[in-house]
């Protein structure tokens, strides 16, 4: 892999850009790998990357049914934060945030990480109490967050209407280190680094079956033939139940559509990320100037990557009260992804009832921010067969034992 | 917009008028049963890509519970029936099999545990 640098740009500028190489190879699948990862979204690619980087396991394939990053990773609104309530969440999400802070350098790929600051508005007294509690919890966890008053919110977000009639802004939970990153670049950067380590990323190759013998995995059947593997990591977000079904077990997951939309590009008007959980809407401004808007999930099981219009309407209606200036903006695009929802709104990183099969799923509406930390923890789980400290609390057994990591109250809505 | 016909009052209800109640026909467990059984009842879900049976409440209408059979890939609705039904009606199953020959409806093959009892 040729490194990207200012010298490379200069060199290529002088020779009409003829020397750039493809960012990753597109090889034919081999008949066997030590580890097969199903799903080339951010989490699958990061799992492969840290398997190679932290454990020296490079005989790895990442198998993808579409194009890499074309699932939720390429459909998300890229909010990154680590201000969760429960300790296990704070640990893994903050690990992810720390890795994001150095990711462009680590991958030699600009993921455009932009720690521009993030606000979660409190618009009811219940939320004021909830977020103050989160600030205290974050203090104990060593995650820097603060409670800010309405005047400070207005200072950070001049376009906000803090005294709307129905949902006045009563303050906010502020994480200065939060922000956004470029979603495709995260997938592409990991893919390029994996390919450089000799791993095979195989796109347009749907996994159609999982072969097991004596209670352990043997290999997979794909659109491009059978592939054997020593270990199998299933990292397919909204399709987790389908893959688990192929291996003969069920997961505590429901797949639902989550939508997002972007406006026409406008001049810079908001340089922080604002989430408004009570009204189920959030917004940030992309580098291109588009207002990036998201809301809550459509409320029923759905594999269509489309949602219902009334959810878009709900989201926009709520945001217009909070940001009156967006009322005349035209919306350019709207789309959906299939998110993998667990009952406690926390992810699953776990061994499974089948030997040498591991799952990483349940990130639901909020897993983009977790990609590096999740890959880090998942690689350790796959390499060693047992979870390290970051993944230990996120096992499937928590549902049997009633040890939930309840983030549904704290997060309220999407991520 | 998902549109379902309430089998109780006959109203053609839009999704905004309804509340979802999750997977239908779950086998319920109670005192004395194992942790595994409780886990299966409370958390393990089919979440199928295809034909799905699920509970809905006509929340802003007659208030009653019913079950809908629909496809999670095309959002086609096959039919609805009252929640007081132990298993999907035979004519509905036949209609689904005709439309989706490859659908896994094995839970509803003749000799389900409930029928065997
Ligand atoms: C609209 C929207 C907005 C969001 N906003 C945010 C946000 O602001 N912040 C945040 O942190 N998170 C957000 N999320 C959530 C985030 O996108 C996801 O949690 C995260 O991207 C999941 O990554 P993943 O790698 O697990 O899944 P994916 O990126 O979906 O990758 C899974 C891959 O598996 C592949 N696959 C599935 N079945 C098979 C098969 N049989 N064979 C081979 N491959 C298969 C899929 O094609 C897919 O590419 C949002 C999600 C959506 C939909
Ligand atoms: Zn009714």
Coordinates of C-alpha atoms and ligand atoms in Angstrom, one line a residue:
Chain A
X1 CA 0.0 0.0 0.0
X2 CA 1.4 3.4 -1.0
X3 CA 0.9 5.9 1.9
X4 CA -1.1 9.0 1.3
X5 CA 0.8 12.2 2.2
X6 CA 1.3 15.7 1.1
X7 CA 4.3 14.4 -0.9
X8 CA 2.2 11.8 -2.6
X9 CA -0.3 14.5 -3.6
X10 CA 2.6 16.7 -5.0
X11 CA 4.1 13.7 -6.8
X12 CA 0.8 12.8 -8.4
X13 CA 0.1 16.4 -9.3
X14 CA 3.3 16.4 -11.4
X15 CA 2.4 13.2 -13.3
X16 CA -1.2 13.8 -14.1
X17 CA -2.5 11.5 -11.2
X18 CA -1.4 8.4 -13.1
X19 CA 0.2 6.7 -10.1
X20 CA -2.7 6.3 -7.6
X21 CA -3.4 2.7 -6.9
X22 CA -6.7 1.1 -6.0
X23 CA -7.5 1.5 -2.3
X24 CA -8.2 -2.2 -1.8
X25 CA -7.9 -5.4 -3.9
X26 CA -11.0 -7.3 -5.1
X27 CA -9.7 -10.9 -4.9
X28 CA -11.4 -14.2 -5.6
X29 CA -12.4 -16.0 -2.4
X30 CA -10.0 -18.6 -1.1
X31 CA -11.3 -22.0 0.0
X32 CA -10.4 -21.4 3.6
X33 CA -9.6 -18.6 6.1
X34 CA -8.7 -18.6 9.8
X35 CA -11.5 -16.1 10.4
X36 CA -14.4 -15.1 8.2
X37 CA -16.2 -11.9 9.1
X38 CA -19.7 -11.6 7.5
X39 CA -20.6 -8.0 6.8
X40 CA -18.3 -5.2 5.5
X41 CA -19.9 -2.4 7.4
X42 CA -17.8 -0.3 9.8
X43 CA -18.1 -2.9 12.6
X44 CA -17.1 -5.9 10.4
X45 CA -14.2 -4.1 8.8
X46 CA -13.0 -2.7 12.2
X47 CA -13.2 -6.2 13.6
X48 CA -10.9 -7.5 10.8
X49 CA -8.5 -4.6 11.2
X50 CA -7.9 -5.0 14.9
X51 CA -7.7 -8.8 14.4
X52 CA -4.7 -8.1 12.2
X53 CA -3.3 -5.1 14.1
X54 CA -3.7 -6.3 17.7
X55 CA -3.5 -10.1 17.3
X56 CA -1.5 -10.7 14.1
X57 CA -4.4 -12.7 12.6
X58 CA -4.4 -11.8 8.9
X59 CA -5.7 -14.9 7.1
X60 CA -9.1 -13.1 7.2
X61 CA -11.9 -12.5 4.7
X62 CA -14.7 -10.0 5.1
X63 CA -17.7 -11.1 3.0
X64 CA -20.2 -8.5 1.9
X65 CA -23.5 -9.1 0.0
X66 CA -23.6 -5.6 -1.5
X67 CA -20.8 -3.0 -1.6
X68 CA -18.7 -2.3 1.5
X69 CA -20.1 0.4 3.7
X70 CA -23.5 0.2 1.8
X71 CA -25.5 -0.8 4.9
X72 CA -26.2 1.3 7.9
X73 CA -22.7 2.6 7.9
X74 CA -23.2 4.5 4.7
X75 CA -26.7 5.6 5.6
X76 CA -26.1 7.1 9.1
X77 CA -26.0 10.7 10.2
X78 CA -22.6 10.2 11.8
X79 CA -23.1 11.6 15.3
X80 CA -20.3 10.6 17.6
X81 CA -20.5 10.9 21.4
X82 CA -19.7 8.9 24.5
X83 CA -22.0 10.4 27.1
X84 CA -23.9 7.3 28.0
X85 CA -25.4 6.5 31.4
X86 CA -24.2 3.0 32.2
X87 CA -20.5 2.2 33.0
X88 CA -20.1 -0.6 30.4
X89 CA -21.5 1.7 27.7
X90 CA -19.3 4.6 28.7
X91 CA -16.3 2.3 28.6
X92 CA -16.8 1.0 25.0
X93 CA -18.2 4.2 23.5
X94 CA -15.4 6.3 25.0
X95 CA -12.8 3.8 23.8
X96 CA -14.3 4.3 20.4
X97 CA -14.2 8.1 20.7
X98 CA -10.5 7.9 21.8
X99 CA -9.7 5.8 18.8
X100 CA -11.6 8.1 16.5
X101 CA -9.4 11.0 17.7
X102 CA -6.4 9.3 16.2
X103 CA -8.0 7.2 13.5
X104 CA -7.0 9.3 10.4
X105 CA -3.4 9.0 11.4
X106 CA -3.7 5.3 12.4
X107 CA -5.3 4.3 9.1
X108 CA -3.4 6.9 7.0
X109 CA -6.9 7.8 5.6
X110 CA -8.7 11.0 6.3
X111 CA -12.0 10.0 8.1
X112 CA -12.8 13.7 8.6
X113 CA -13.3 13.3 12.3
X114 CA -14.8 16.6 13.4
X115 CA -15.1 17.0 17.2
X116 CA -17.2 20.1 17.0
X117 CA -19.2 19.6 20.2
X118 CA -22.5 18.0 20.8
X119 CA -25.6 19.1 22.7
X120 CA -28.5 17.0 23.9
X121 CA -31.3 19.4 24.6
X122 CA -33.4 19.1 27.7
X123 CA -37.0 20.2 26.9
X124 CA -38.9 18.7 29.8
X125 CA -38.1 18.8 33.5
X126 CA -37.8 15.0 33.4
X127 CA -35.0 15.4 30.9
X128 CA -33.3 18.0 33.0
X129 CA -33.1 15.6 35.8
X130 CA -32.1 12.7 33.5
X131 CA -29.2 14.6 31.9
X132 CA -27.9 16.0 35.1
X133 CA -27.8 12.4 36.3
X134 CA -25.9 11.5 33.2
X135 CA -23.4 14.3 33.8
X136 CA -22.7 13.0 37.3
X137 CA -22.4 9.4 36.0
X138 CA -20.0 10.6 33.3
X139 CA -17.9 12.5 35.9
X140 CA -17.5 9.2 37.8
X141 CA -16.6 7.4 34.5
X142 CA -14.0 10.0 33.6
X143 CA -15.9 11.1 30.5
X144 CA -15.9 14.9 30.3
X145 CA -19.4 16.3 29.9
X146 CA -21.2 19.2 31.4
X147 CA -24.6 20.6 32.1
X148 CA -25.2 24.0 30.4
X149 CA -28.0 26.5 30.9
X150 CA -30.3 27.9 28.1
X151 CA -28.2 31.1 27.7
X152 CA -25.1 29.0 26.9
X153 CA -27.1 26.9 24.5
X154 CA -28.2 30.0 22.6
X155 CA -24.6 31.2 22.5
X156 CA -23.4 27.9 21.0
X157 CA -26.4 27.6 18.6
X158 CA -27.6 31.0 17.6
X159 CA -30.3 29.7 15.3
X160 CA -32.1 27.9 18.1
X161 CA -35.4 29.0 19.5
X162 CA -35.0 28.5 23.2
X163 CA -38.4 29.6 24.3
X164 CA -40.7 27.7 22.0
X165 CA -44.3 27.4 23.4
X166 CA -44.5 23.7 23.6
X167 CA -40.9 22.5 24.1
X168 CA -38.8 25.3 25.6
X169 CA -35.1 24.6 25.9
X170 CA -34.3 24.2 29.6
X171 CA -30.6 23.4 29.2
X172 CA -28.5 20.8 27.6
X173 CA -26.0 18.0 28.2
X174 CA -22.9 19.1 26.4
X175 CA -20.0 17.0 25.3
X176 CA -17.3 19.2 23.8
X177 CA -15.4 16.1 22.4
X178 CA -18.4 14.8 20.5
X179 CA -19.0 15.5 16.8
X180 CA -19.1 13.8 13.5
X181 CA -16.9 11.9 11.0
X182 CA -17.3 11.0 7.3
X183 CA -19.2 7.7 7.3
X184 CA -17.9 6.3 3.9
X185 CA -14.3 7.3 4.8
X186 CA -14.5 5.2 8.0
X187 CA -15.5 2.1 6.0
X188 CA -13.0 2.9 3.2
X189 CA -10.1 3.6 5.5
X190 CA -10.5 0.4 7.4
X191 CA -11.0 -1.6 4.2
X192 CA -7.9 -0.1 2.7
X193 CA -5.9 -1.0 5.8
X194 CA -7.3 -4.5 6.0
X195 CA -6.5 -5.1 2.3
X196 CA -2.9 -3.8 2.9
X197 CA -2.5 -6.5 5.7
X198 CA -3.4 -9.1 3.1
X199 CA -7.0 -9.6 4.1
X200 CA -9.6 -10.4 1.4
X201 CA -12.6 -8.1 1.2
X202 CA -15.2 -9.9 -1.0
X203 CA -18.1 -7.8 -2.2
X204 CA -21.2 -8.8 -4.1
X205 CA -21.1 -12.1 -2.3
X206 CA -24.1 -12.9 -0.2
X207 CA -23.8 -15.5 2.6
X208 CA -26.6 -18.0 2.1
X209 CA -25.8 -20.7 4.6
X210 CA -23.7 -21.5 7.6
X211 CA -22.3 -25.1 7.9
X212 CA -21.8 -26.6 11.3
X213 CA -20.6 -30.0 12.6
X214 CA -20.5 -31.3 16.2
X215 CA -21.8 -28.0 17.5
X216 CA -19.1 -25.8 15.9
X217 CA -18.8 -23.8 12.7
X218 CA -17.2 -25.4 9.6
X219 CA -17.8 -22.8 7.0
X220 CA -20.2 -20.7 5.0
X221 CA -22.1 -21.1 1.7
X222 CA -22.0 -18.0 -0.5
X223 CA -23.1 -16.7 -3.8
X224 CA -19.6 -17.4 -4.9
X225 CA -19.2 -20.9 -3.5
X226 CA -18.4 -22.5 -0.2
X227 CA -15.7 -21.1 2.1
X228 CA -14.3 -22.9 5.2
X229 CA -13.3 -21.0 8.3
X230 CA -11.8 -21.6 11.7
X231 CA -13.9 -18.9 13.3
X232 CA -16.9 -16.9 12.1
X233 CA -17.9 -13.4 13.1
X234 CA -21.4 -12.3 12.2
X235 CA -21.5 -8.5 12.0
X236 CA -24.5 -7.7 9.8
X237 CA -26.6 -5.2 11.9
X238 CA -30.3 -5.5 10.6
X239 CA -29.7 -8.9 9.1
X240 CA -28.4 -10.5 12.3
X241 CA -31.5 -12.6 12.9
X242 CA -31.3 -14.0 9.4
X243 CA -27.7 -15.1 9.8
X244 CA -28.4 -16.4 13.3
X245 CA -31.3 -18.4 11.8
X246 CA -28.8 -20.0 9.3
X247 CA -26.7 -21.1 12.3
X248 CA -29.8 -22.4 14.2
X249 CA -30.2 -19.9 17.0
X250 CA -32.3 -16.8 17.8
X251 CA -31.3 -13.4 18.9
X252 CA -33.1 -10.8 21.1
X253 CA -33.2 -8.4 18.1
X254 CA -36.0 -6.8 16.1
X255 CA -35.1 -5.1 12.7
X256 CA -36.7 -1.8 12.0
X257 CA -36.3 1.0 9.5
X258 CA -34.6 4.2 10.6
X259 CA -34.8 7.2 8.3
X260 CA -32.7 10.3 7.7
X261 CA -32.9 13.3 5.3
X262 CA -30.7 16.2 4.1
X263 CA -31.6 19.6 3.0
X264 CA -30.3 21.7 0.1
X265 CA -26.8 23.1 1.0
X266 CA -26.9 26.5 2.8
X267 CA -24.2 28.8 4.2
X268 CA -22.6 27.7 7.6
X269 CA -25.2 28.3 10.3
X270 CA -24.6 25.7 13.0
X271 CA -21.2 24.4 14.0
X272 CA -22.3 21.9 16.7
X273 CA -24.5 18.8 16.7
X274 CA -27.9 19.2 18.3
X275 CA -30.1 16.4 19.5
X276 CA -33.6 16.9 20.8
X277 CA -34.7 13.6 22.2
X278 CA -38.1 14.6 23.5
X279 CA -39.3 15.7 20.1
X280 CA -37.4 12.9 18.4
X281 CA -35.2 14.9 16.1
X282 CA -31.6 15.8 15.7
X283 CA -29.6 18.0 13.3
X284 CA -26.1 18.9 12.2
X285 CA -24.6 20.7 9.2
X286 CA -22.4 18.8 6.8
X287 CA -19.2 20.2 5.3
X288 CA -21.1 20.6 2.1
X289 CA -23.6 22.8 3.9
X290 CA -26.6 20.4 4.0
X291 CA -28.6 20.2 7.2
X292 CA -28.5 16.5 8.1
X293 CA -31.6 15.5 10.0
X294 CA -32.7 12.3 11.7
X295 CA -35.4 11.1 14.0
X296 CA -36.8 7.9 15.6
X297 CA -37.3 4.5 14.2
X298 CA -40.5 3.5 12.3
X299 CA -42.2 1.3 14.7
X300 CA -42.5 -2.1 13.2
X301 CA -40.3 -5.0 11.8
X302 CA -39.2 -4.0 8.4
X303 CA -36.4 -5.1 6.0
X304 CA -37.2 -2.7 3.2
X305 CA -34.7 0.2 3.9
X306 CA -37.7 2.5 3.4
X307 CA -39.8 4.1 6.0
X308 CA -43.2 5.8 6.3
X309 CA -43.7 9.5 5.4
X310 CA -45.4 10.4 8.7
X311 CA -42.2 9.7 10.6
X312 CA -40.3 12.1 8.4
X313 CA -43.1 14.6 9.0
X314 CA -42.9 14.1 12.8
X315 CA -39.2 14.7 12.8
X316 CA -39.4 17.8 10.7
X317 CA -42.3 19.2 12.6
X318 CA -40.5 18.9 15.8
X319 CA -37.3 20.4 14.5
X320 CA -39.1 23.4 13.0
X321 CA -40.3 24.5 16.4
X322 CA -36.7 24.3 17.7
X323 CA -35.1 25.8 14.6
X324 CA -37.7 28.1 12.9
X325 CA -35.2 29.1 10.2
X326 CA -35.3 25.7 8.6
X327 CA -39.0 25.9 7.8
X328 CA -38.4 27.1 4.3
X329 CA -35.5 24.7 3.5
X330 CA -36.0 22.2 0.7
X331 CA -35.2 18.7 1.5
X332 CA -33.1 17.0 -1.1
X333 CA -32.8 13.3 -0.2
X334 CA -34.4 10.9 2.2
X335 CA -33.4 7.3 2.9
X336 CA -33.6 4.5 5.4
X337 CA -31.5 1.8 6.9
X338 CA -32.5 -1.4 8.8
X339 CA -31.4 -1.1 12.4
X340 CA -31.0 -4.0 14.9
X341 CA -32.8 -3.1 18.1
X342 CA -32.3 -4.8 21.4
X343 CA -34.7 -4.4 24.4
X344 CA -32.1 -2.6 26.5
X345 CA -30.8 -0.5 23.6
X346 CA -27.3 -1.8 24.2
X347 CA -25.3 -3.9 21.7
X348 CA -24.4 -7.6 21.8
X349 CA -20.8 -8.7 21.5
X350 CA -20.9 -12.4 22.3
X351 CA -20.1 -16.0 21.8
X352 CA -23.1 -18.0 20.6
X353 CA -24.6 -21.4 21.1
X354 CA -22.6 -22.6 18.2
X355 CA -18.8 -23.1 18.8
X356 CA -16.5 -20.6 17.2
X357 CA -19.4 -18.3 16.0
X358 CA -19.4 -14.9 17.4
X359 CA -21.9 -12.1 17.0
X360 CA -21.6 -8.3 17.1
X361 CA -24.9 -6.6 16.6
X362 CA -27.6 -4.7 18.4
X363 CA -26.0 -1.3 17.8
X364 CA -29.4 -0.2 16.6
X365 CA -29.7 3.5 15.9
X366 CA -26.4 4.4 17.4
X367 CA -23.5 2.3 16.3
X368 CA -21.5 4.5 14.0
X369 CA -19.9 6.3 16.9
X370 CA -18.9 2.9 18.3
X371 CA -17.1 1.4 15.3
X372 CA -13.5 1.6 16.4
X373 CA -14.2 0.5 20.0
X374 CA -16.5 -2.3 18.9
X375 CA -14.0 -3.6 16.4
X376 CA -11.3 -3.5 19.0
X377 CA -13.4 -5.4 21.6
X378 CA -14.8 -7.9 19.0
X379 CA -11.3 -8.7 17.7
X380 CA -10.2 -9.6 21.2
X381 CA -13.4 -11.8 21.6
X382 CA -12.8 -13.6 18.3
X383 CA -9.0 -14.0 18.8
X384 CA -9.2 -15.3 22.4
X385 CA -12.6 -16.9 22.3
X386 CA -13.5 -15.1 25.5
X387 CA -14.4 -11.4 25.9
X388 CA -12.0 -8.8 27.3
X389 CA -13.2 -6.1 29.7
X390 CA -14.8 -4.0 27.1
X391 CA -17.1 -6.7 25.7
X392 CA -17.6 -8.7 28.9
X393 CA -20.9 -7.1 29.9
X394 CA -22.4 -7.2 26.5
X395 CA -22.8 -11.0 26.2
X396 CA -26.0 -12.7 25.2
X397 CA -26.3 -14.3 28.6
X398 CA -27.3 -10.9 30.0
X399 CA -30.8 -11.5 28.7
X400 CA -31.1 -14.9 30.5
X401 CA -29.7 -13.5 33.7
X402 CA -31.5 -10.2 33.7
X403 CA -28.4 -8.0 33.7
X404 CA -29.6 -5.4 31.2
X405 CA -27.5 -2.4 30.3
X406 CA -30.4 -0.1 30.1
X407 CA -29.7 2.8 27.8
X408 CA -33.3 3.2 26.6
X409 CA -34.1 5.8 29.2
X410 CA -30.9 7.7 28.8
X411 CA -30.8 7.8 25.0
X412 CA -34.6 8.1 24.6
X413 CA -34.3 8.2 20.8
X414 CA -31.8 7.4 18.1
X415 CA -28.3 6.9 19.3
Chain B
X1 CA -47.9 4.0 5.5
X2 CA -48.9 0.6 6.7
X3 CA -52.7 0.0 6.6
X4 CA -54.3 -2.9 8.5
X5 CA -58.0 -3.8 8.7
X6 CA -59.1 -4.3 12.3
X7 CA -60.9 -7.7 12.5
X8 CA -62.9 -6.5 15.5
X9 CA -64.5 -3.3 14.3
X10 CA -63.8 -3.6 10.6
X11 CA -62.1 -0.2 10.3
X12 CA -59.3 0.1 7.8
X13 CA -56.7 1.7 10.2
X14 CA -53.6 3.5 9.3
X15 CA -50.4 2.8 11.1
X16 CA -50.8 6.1 13.2
X17 CA -54.0 4.7 14.6
X18 CA -52.3 1.4 15.8
X19 CA -49.8 0.3 18.4
X20 CA -47.4 -2.6 17.8
X21 CA -47.4 -5.4 20.3
X22 CA -44.5 -7.6 19.0
X23 CA -44.3 -11.2 17.7
X24 CA -47.5 -13.1 18.0
X25 CA -48.2 -16.7 19.1
X26 CA -45.3 -16.7 21.6
X27 CA -45.3 -19.7 23.9
X28 CA -45.8 -18.3 27.4
X29 CA -43.9 -19.6 30.5
X30 CA -44.6 -19.2 34.1
X31 CA -43.5 -20.1 37.7
X32 CA -41.4 -23.2 37.8
X33 CA -40.1 -22.9 34.2
X34 CA -36.4 -22.6 33.4
X35 CA -34.3 -19.5 32.8
X36 CA -33.9 -20.7 29.2
X37 CA -37.6 -20.9 28.7
X38 CA -38.2 -17.4 30.1
X39 CA -35.4 -16.1 27.9
X40 CA -37.0 -17.7 24.8
X41 CA -40.4 -16.2 25.8
X42 CA -39.3 -12.8 26.7
X43 CA -36.4 -12.0 24.3
X44 CA -35.5 -14.6 21.6
X45 CA -37.3 -13.5 18.5
X46 CA -37.8 -14.8 15.0
X47 CA -37.6 -11.3 13.5
X48 CA -38.1 -12.9 10.1
X49 CA -37.1 -11.5 6.7
X50 CA -40.4 -12.5 5.1
X51 CA -43.7 -13.7 6.5
X52 CA -44.3 -12.3 10.0
X53 CA -47.1 -12.7 12.5
X54 CA -47.4 -9.9 14.9
X55 CA -49.7 -8.4 17.5
X56 CA -51.3 -5.0 17.0
X57 CA -53.7 -2.9 19.1
X58 CA -56.3 -0.7 17.5
X59 CA -55.2 1.9 20.0
X60 CA -57.0 5.0 18.7
X61 CA -60.0 3.0 17.6
X62 CA -61.9 0.2 19.3
X63 CA -58.9 -0.5 21.5
X64 CA -58.8 -4.3 20.8
X65 CA -55.9 -6.5 20.1
X66 CA -55.5 -8.4 16.9
X67 CA -52.8 -10.3 14.9
X68 CA -51.6 -9.3 11.4
X69 CA -49.8 -11.6 9.0
X70 CA -47.5 -9.5 6.7
X71 CA -44.3 -9.6 4.7
X72 CA -41.4 -7.6 6.2
X73 CA -39.7 -7.4 2.8
X74 CA -42.6 -6.1 0.6
X75 CA -44.8 -4.8 3.4
X76 CA -47.7 -6.8 1.8
X77 CA -50.4 -7.6 4.3
X78 CA -51.8 -11.2 4.0
X79 CA -54.6 -10.8 6.6
X80 CA -55.6 -10.0 10.1
X81 CA -57.5 -12.0 12.8
X82 CA -58.5 -11.5 16.4
X83 CA -55.8 -12.0 19.1
X84 CA -57.8 -14.7 20.8
X85 CA -56.7 -17.1 18.2
X86 CA -54.2 -19.8 19.2
X87 CA -52.7 -20.3 15.8
X88 CA -53.0 -18.6 12.3
X89 CA -56.3 -19.7 10.6
X90 CA -55.9 -22.5 8.1
X91 CA -57.3 -20.5 5.1
X92 CA -54.8 -17.6 5.8
X93 CA -51.9 -20.1 5.9
X94 CA -53.0 -21.6 2.6
X95 CA -53.2 -18.2 1.1
X96 CA -49.7 -17.3 2.3
X97 CA -48.3 -20.6 1.1
X98 CA -49.8 -20.0 -2.4
X99 CA -48.2 -16.5 -2.5
X100 CA -44.9 -17.4 -0.8
X101 CA -44.1 -21.0 -1.6
X102 CA -40.6 -20.8 0.1
X103 CA -41.8 -19.1 3.3
X104 CA -40.9 -21.0 6.4
X105 CA -44.2 -21.7 8.1
X106 CA -43.1 -25.0 9.7
X107 CA -44.2 -23.8 13.1
X108 CA -47.7 -24.1 11.7
X109 CA -47.4 -27.5 10.1
X110 CA -50.2 -29.9 11.1
X111 CA -48.6 -31.4 14.1
X112 CA -47.6 -28.4 16.2
X113 CA -47.2 -29.1 19.9
X114 CA -50.5 -27.3 20.7
X115 CA -52.4 -29.5 18.3
X116 CA -50.8 -32.6 19.6
X117 CA -51.9 -31.9 23.1
Ligands
LIG1 C1 -30.7 6.6 9.2 C2 -29.7 6.2 10.2 C3 -29.0 7.1 11.0 C4 -28.1 6.8 11.9 N1 -27.4 7.7 12.6 C5 -26.4 7.4 13.5 C6 -25.7 8.4 14.1 O1 -25.9 9.6 13.9 N2 -24.7 8.0 15.0 C7 -24.4 6.7 15.2 O2 -23.5 6.4 16.0 N3 -25.1 5.7 14.6 C8 -26.1 6.0 13.7 N4 -26.8 5.1 13.1 C9 -26.5 3.7 13.4 C10 -25.3 3.1 12.6 O3 -25.4 3.5 11.3 C11 -25.2 1.6 12.8 O4 -25.3 1.2 14.1 C12 -23.8 1.1 12.3 O5 -23.5 1.7 11.0 C13 -23.9 -0.4 12.1 O6 -22.7 -0.8 11.4 P1 -22.5 -2.3 11.1 O7 -21.2 -2.4 10.5 O8 -22.9 -3.1 12.2 O9 -23.7 -2.5 10.0 P2 -23.9 -2.2 8.5 O10 -23.1 -1.0 8.1 O11 -25.3 -2.2 8.1 O12 -23.1 -3.4 7.8 C14 -23.6 -4.7 7.8 C15 -23.3 -5.3 6.4 O13 -23.7 -6.7 6.4 C16 -24.1 -7.0 5.1 N5 -24.9 -8.2 5.1 C17 -26.1 -8.4 5.5 N6 -26.5 -9.7 5.3 C18 -25.5 -10.3 4.6 C19 -25.3 -11.6 4.1 N7 -26.2 -12.6 4.1 N8 -24.1 -11.9 3.5 C20 -23.1 -10.9 3.4 N9 -23.2 -9.7 3.9 C21 -24.4 -9.4 4.5 C22 -24.9 -5.7 4.7 O14 -25.0 -5.7 3.2 C23 -24.1 -4.6 5.3 O15 -23.2 -4.0 4.4 C24 -27.8 5.4 12.1 C25 -28.4 4.4 11.3 C26 -29.3 4.8 10.4 C27 -30.0 3.8 9.5
LIG2 ZN1 -60.9 -1.9 15.8

